[in-house]
Amino acid sequence: MKIAVCMKQVPASSEGNMDPETGVLIRTGLEAVVNVYDLAALEAALRLKETSGAKIHVFTMGPEKAERVLREAFAMGADEGFLICDKAFAGADVLATSYTLKQAIDSVGSYDLILCGRQTTDGDTAQVSGALAKWMDTAHVSWASEIADISHNAVKVRYNMDDRIIGAQVQLPCVISVEKDAFIPRMPSLKLKISGRKKEIHTLSLQELPDRDEEHYGLKGSATRVRRIFPPERTKRQELVSLDGEKAAEYILKILDSDVQEERI
């Protein structure tokens, strides 16, 4: 059994600037870390490896420094790492990112299961796994809190939907995004960390993918553009109020009305 895990390197801080022409986040100078939601996806894969003996291949898209994601994955127990790296992939939105991942995964081989984190801390769309499943024309389950009884034909999962938990059996291959709190990542192994430094990282550029048309990737292949990125305004005004019913509503309306009057002035 083979499991592909999609992981991403994200800025450690939520503060950032945007390129006014492209609408792309300027990442230069920002400290980068592994997306915490993706660590949960890797942990889910590692648990399946312990019970089924599966092989885990990790895919990450980004610049050369994103290989740190793969080194960390090796230290936790991943078997192979693939860095999807090419200038043509820069500035991709959900549509282009998911398509690039699909092409990269197809270039390596077939997988029984593809795992993703629920979302990323820089985009927060929670849409990449669903879009990836669409490109692959396969089943998709979001926000899984349990993955069990996996076989060569199907996997049993439990996933969150509003205020209830749903149990389902899904045919393989399929794409699953997992909940962060359901799969707490293990600490990296020192032994694996040392051996992981020597492991080969496979780089996949545009030329290694089945589809080599630049128009389908990066900014050119993106259907959306970010118009503006900005942090929320911070205020020093802090007030704790305890009111019931209509009095609470009246108080909130009064505050909102005063804010509107200040903006007009």
Coordinates of C-alpha atoms in Angstrom, one line a residue:
M1 CA 0.0 0.0 0.0
K2 CA 1.2 3.5 -0.9
I3 CA 0.1 6.7 0.8
A4 CA 0.9 10.2 -0.5
V5 CA 0.9 13.1 2.0
C6 CA 0.6 16.7 0.8
M7 CA 2.5 19.1 3.0
K8 CA 3.4 22.8 2.8
Q9 CA 5.8 25.3 4.2
V10 CA 4.0 28.5 5.5
P11 CA 5.1 31.8 7.1
A12 CA 5.5 31.5 10.9
S13 CA 3.8 34.9 11.3
S14 CA 0.4 36.0 10.1
E15 CA 1.9 39.4 9.2
G16 CA 2.9 39.9 5.6
N17 CA 2.9 42.2 2.6
M18 CA 1.4 41.6 -0.8
D19 CA 2.8 42.3 -4.2
P20 CA 0.5 45.0 -5.5
E21 CA 0.7 43.8 -9.1
T22 CA 0.3 40.0 -8.7
G23 CA -1.6 39.8 -5.5
V24 CA 0.9 37.2 -4.2
L25 CA 2.1 37.2 -0.6
I26 CA 5.8 38.4 -0.4
R27 CA 7.5 35.6 1.6
T28 CA 11.0 36.9 1.4
G29 CA 12.4 37.5 4.8
L30 CA 9.6 35.7 6.6
E31 CA 10.4 32.7 8.8
A32 CA 9.0 29.5 7.4
V33 CA 7.6 26.5 9.3
V34 CA 5.7 23.3 8.4
N35 CA 2.0 23.9 8.2
V36 CA 0.7 22.4 11.5
Y37 CA -2.4 21.0 9.8
D38 CA -0.2 19.0 7.4
L39 CA 1.7 17.5 10.3
A40 CA -1.6 16.0 11.4
A41 CA -2.0 14.4 8.0
L42 CA 1.5 12.9 8.2
E43 CA 0.8 11.5 11.7
A44 CA -2.4 9.9 10.3
A45 CA -0.3 8.3 7.5
L46 CA 2.3 7.1 10.1
R47 CA -0.3 5.4 12.2
L48 CA -1.6 3.6 9.1
K49 CA 2.0 2.6 8.3
E50 CA 2.3 1.0 11.7
T51 CA -0.7 -1.2 11.2
S52 CA -0.5 -1.9 7.4
G53 CA 3.2 -1.5 6.5
A54 CA 2.3 1.2 4.0
K55 CA 5.0 3.3 2.2
I56 CA 4.7 7.0 2.8
H57 CA 5.6 9.5 0.1
V58 CA 5.5 13.2 1.0
F59 CA 4.9 15.9 -1.7
T60 CA 5.5 19.6 -1.1
M61 CA 5.4 22.5 -3.5
G62 CA 7.6 25.5 -3.0
P63 CA 11.1 27.0 -3.4
E64 CA 14.3 25.0 -2.7
K65 CA 14.2 25.9 1.0
A66 CA 10.9 24.0 1.2
E67 CA 13.0 20.8 1.3
R68 CA 13.0 21.4 5.1
V69 CA 9.4 20.1 5.1
L70 CA 10.7 16.8 3.7
R71 CA 13.6 16.6 6.1
E72 CA 11.2 17.0 9.0
A73 CA 8.9 14.4 7.4
F74 CA 11.8 12.0 7.2
A75 CA 12.6 12.5 10.8
M76 CA 9.1 11.5 11.7
G77 CA 9.1 8.4 9.5
A78 CA 8.2 9.2 5.9
D79 CA 9.9 7.0 3.3
E80 CA 10.3 9.3 0.2
G81 CA 10.1 13.0 -0.4
F82 CA 9.3 15.0 -3.5
L83 CA 9.9 18.7 -3.9
I84 CA 7.7 20.3 -6.6
C85 CA 9.8 23.3 -7.5
D86 CA 9.7 25.5 -10.6
K87 CA 9.3 29.2 -11.2
A88 CA 6.3 28.3 -13.3
F89 CA 4.4 27.2 -10.2
A90 CA 4.7 30.5 -8.3
G91 CA 1.6 32.4 -7.3
A92 CA -0.8 29.5 -7.7
D93 CA -4.3 29.7 -6.2
V94 CA -6.3 26.7 -5.0
L95 CA -7.1 25.6 -8.6
A96 CA -3.5 25.8 -9.9
T97 CA -2.0 24.3 -6.7
S98 CA -4.3 21.3 -6.7
Y99 CA -3.6 20.7 -10.4
T100 CA 0.1 20.9 -9.8
L101 CA -0.1 18.4 -7.0
K102 CA -2.2 16.1 -9.1
Q103 CA 0.4 16.3 -11.9
A104 CA 3.3 15.7 -9.5
I105 CA 1.6 12.7 -7.9
D106 CA 0.7 11.2 -11.3
S107 CA 4.3 11.6 -12.4
V108 CA 5.5 9.4 -9.6
G109 CA 2.9 6.6 -9.7
S110 CA -0.4 5.5 -8.3
Y111 CA -1.4 5.7 -4.7
D112 CA -4.0 4.0 -2.6
L113 CA -4.6 7.0 -0.3
I114 CA -3.8 10.7 -0.5
L115 CA -3.8 12.6 2.8
C116 CA -4.0 16.4 3.3
G117 CA -4.3 18.7 6.3
R118 CA -7.6 20.4 6.8
Q119 CA -6.2 23.7 5.6
T120 CA -3.1 25.9 5.6
T121 CA -2.4 28.8 8.0
D122 CA -1.5 31.2 5.1
G123 CA -4.5 30.6 2.9
D124 CA -7.1 29.0 5.2
T125 CA -9.3 28.0 2.2
A126 CA -9.6 24.3 3.2
Q127 CA -10.3 23.6 -0.5
V128 CA -7.1 22.1 -1.9
S129 CA -7.9 18.5 -0.9
G130 CA -11.4 18.7 -2.5
A131 CA -10.0 20.2 -5.6
L132 CA -7.3 17.6 -5.8
A133 CA -9.9 14.8 -5.5
K134 CA -11.9 16.5 -8.3
W135 CA -8.8 16.6 -10.6
M136 CA -8.2 12.9 -9.8
D137 CA -11.8 12.0 -10.3
T138 CA -11.8 10.1 -7.0
A139 CA -13.8 10.0 -3.7
H140 CA -13.1 12.7 -1.1
V141 CA -13.7 13.0 2.6
S142 CA -13.1 16.2 4.6
W143 CA -12.2 16.8 8.2
A144 CA -11.7 13.1 9.1
S145 CA -11.2 12.5 12.9
E146 CA -10.5 8.7 12.5
I147 CA -9.1 6.5 9.8
A148 CA -9.4 2.7 10.5
D149 CA -9.7 -0.7 9.0
I150 CA -7.9 0.1 5.8
S151 CA -7.5 -2.6 3.2
H152 CA -6.6 -2.7 -0.5
N153 CA -10.2 -2.0 -1.4
A154 CA -11.6 0.4 1.1
V155 CA -11.1 2.4 4.3
K156 CA -13.4 3.2 7.1
V157 CA -13.4 6.8 8.3
R158 CA -15.3 9.0 10.8
Y159 CA -15.6 12.7 9.9
N160 CA -17.1 15.8 11.3
M161 CA -20.1 17.5 9.8
D162 CA -21.6 20.4 11.6
D163 CA -22.7 19.1 15.0
R164 CA -22.5 15.4 14.2
I165 CA -19.9 12.7 13.4
I166 CA -20.5 10.6 10.4
G167 CA -19.1 7.1 9.8
A168 CA -18.4 5.9 6.2
Q169 CA -16.7 3.3 4.2
V170 CA -14.8 4.8 1.2
Q171 CA -13.5 2.9 -1.8
L172 CA -9.8 3.3 -2.6
P173 CA -8.1 5.2 -4.0
C174 CA -9.4 8.4 -2.3
V175 CA -8.4 11.7 -0.9
I176 CA -8.9 12.5 2.8
S177 CA -8.3 15.7 4.7
V178 CA -7.8 15.3 8.5
E179 CA -8.6 17.2 11.6
K180 CA -5.6 18.7 13.4
D181 CA -6.7 17.8 17.0
A182 CA -7.5 14.2 16.0
F183 CA -3.9 13.3 15.0
I184 CA -1.4 14.9 17.3
P185 CA 2.0 14.7 15.6
R186 CA 4.7 12.6 17.2
M187 CA 8.1 14.0 18.1
P188 CA 10.8 13.5 15.4
S189 CA 13.2 10.6 16.1
L190 CA 16.8 11.5 16.5
K191 CA 17.9 8.4 14.6
L192 CA 15.5 9.1 11.7
K193 CA 16.6 12.8 11.8
I194 CA 20.2 11.8 11.3
S195 CA 19.5 9.3 8.6
G196 CA 17.0 11.7 7.0
R197 CA 19.8 14.2 6.3
K198 CA 21.3 11.7 3.9
K199 CA 18.1 10.8 2.1
E200 CA 17.7 11.8 -1.5
I201 CA 15.0 14.4 -2.2
H202 CA 13.4 14.0 -5.6
T203 CA 12.8 17.4 -7.3
L204 CA 9.9 17.7 -9.8
S205 CA 10.1 20.6 -12.1
L206 CA 7.6 21.4 -14.9
Q207 CA 9.6 19.2 -17.3
E208 CA 9.0 16.1 -15.1
L209 CA 5.2 16.5 -15.1
P210 CA 2.9 14.8 -17.6
D211 CA 1.4 18.2 -18.5
R212 CA 4.2 20.7 -19.4
D213 CA 1.9 23.6 -20.5
E214 CA 2.9 26.6 -18.4
E215 CA -0.5 28.2 -18.9
H216 CA -1.9 25.6 -16.5
Y217 CA 0.3 26.5 -13.5
G218 CA 1.1 29.3 -11.2
L219 CA -0.4 32.7 -11.8
K220 CA -1.2 31.8 -15.4
G221 CA -3.3 28.8 -14.3
S222 CA -5.0 30.5 -11.4
A223 CA -8.7 31.4 -11.6
T224 CA -8.6 33.9 -8.8
R225 CA -6.5 36.9 -7.6
V226 CA -6.0 38.3 -4.2
R227 CA -6.8 42.0 -4.2
R228 CA -5.5 43.0 -0.8
I229 CA -3.9 41.4 2.2
F230 CA -4.0 43.3 5.5
P231 CA -3.9 42.5 9.2
P232 CA -7.1 43.3 11.3
E233 CA -7.1 46.7 12.9
R234 CA -6.1 46.5 16.6
T235 CA -7.7 48.7 19.2
K236 CA -6.7 49.5 22.7
R237 CA -10.3 49.8 23.8
Q238 CA -11.2 46.8 25.8
E239 CA -14.5 46.5 27.7
L240 CA -16.2 43.6 29.5
V241 CA -20.0 43.9 29.7
S242 CA -22.5 41.5 31.0
L243 CA -26.1 42.1 29.8
D244 CA -29.1 40.0 28.9
G245 CA -31.4 39.9 25.9
E246 CA -32.6 43.2 24.5
K247 CA -30.2 45.3 26.6
A248 CA -27.2 43.4 25.2
A249 CA -28.5 44.0 21.6
E250 CA -29.1 47.7 22.3
Y251 CA -25.7 48.1 23.8
I252 CA -24.0 46.5 20.7
L253 CA -26.0 48.7 18.3
K254 CA -25.0 51.7 20.3
I255 CA -21.3 50.8 20.0
L256 CA -21.6 50.1 16.3
D257 CA -23.4 53.3 15.7
S258 CA -20.7 55.3 17.5
D259 CA -18.0 53.6 15.3
V260 CA -19.9 54.6 12.2
Q261 CA -20.2 58.2 13.4
E262 CA -16.4 58.3 14.0
E263 CA -15.7 57.1 10.5
R264 CA -17.9 59.8 9.0
I265 CA -16.0 62.4 11.0

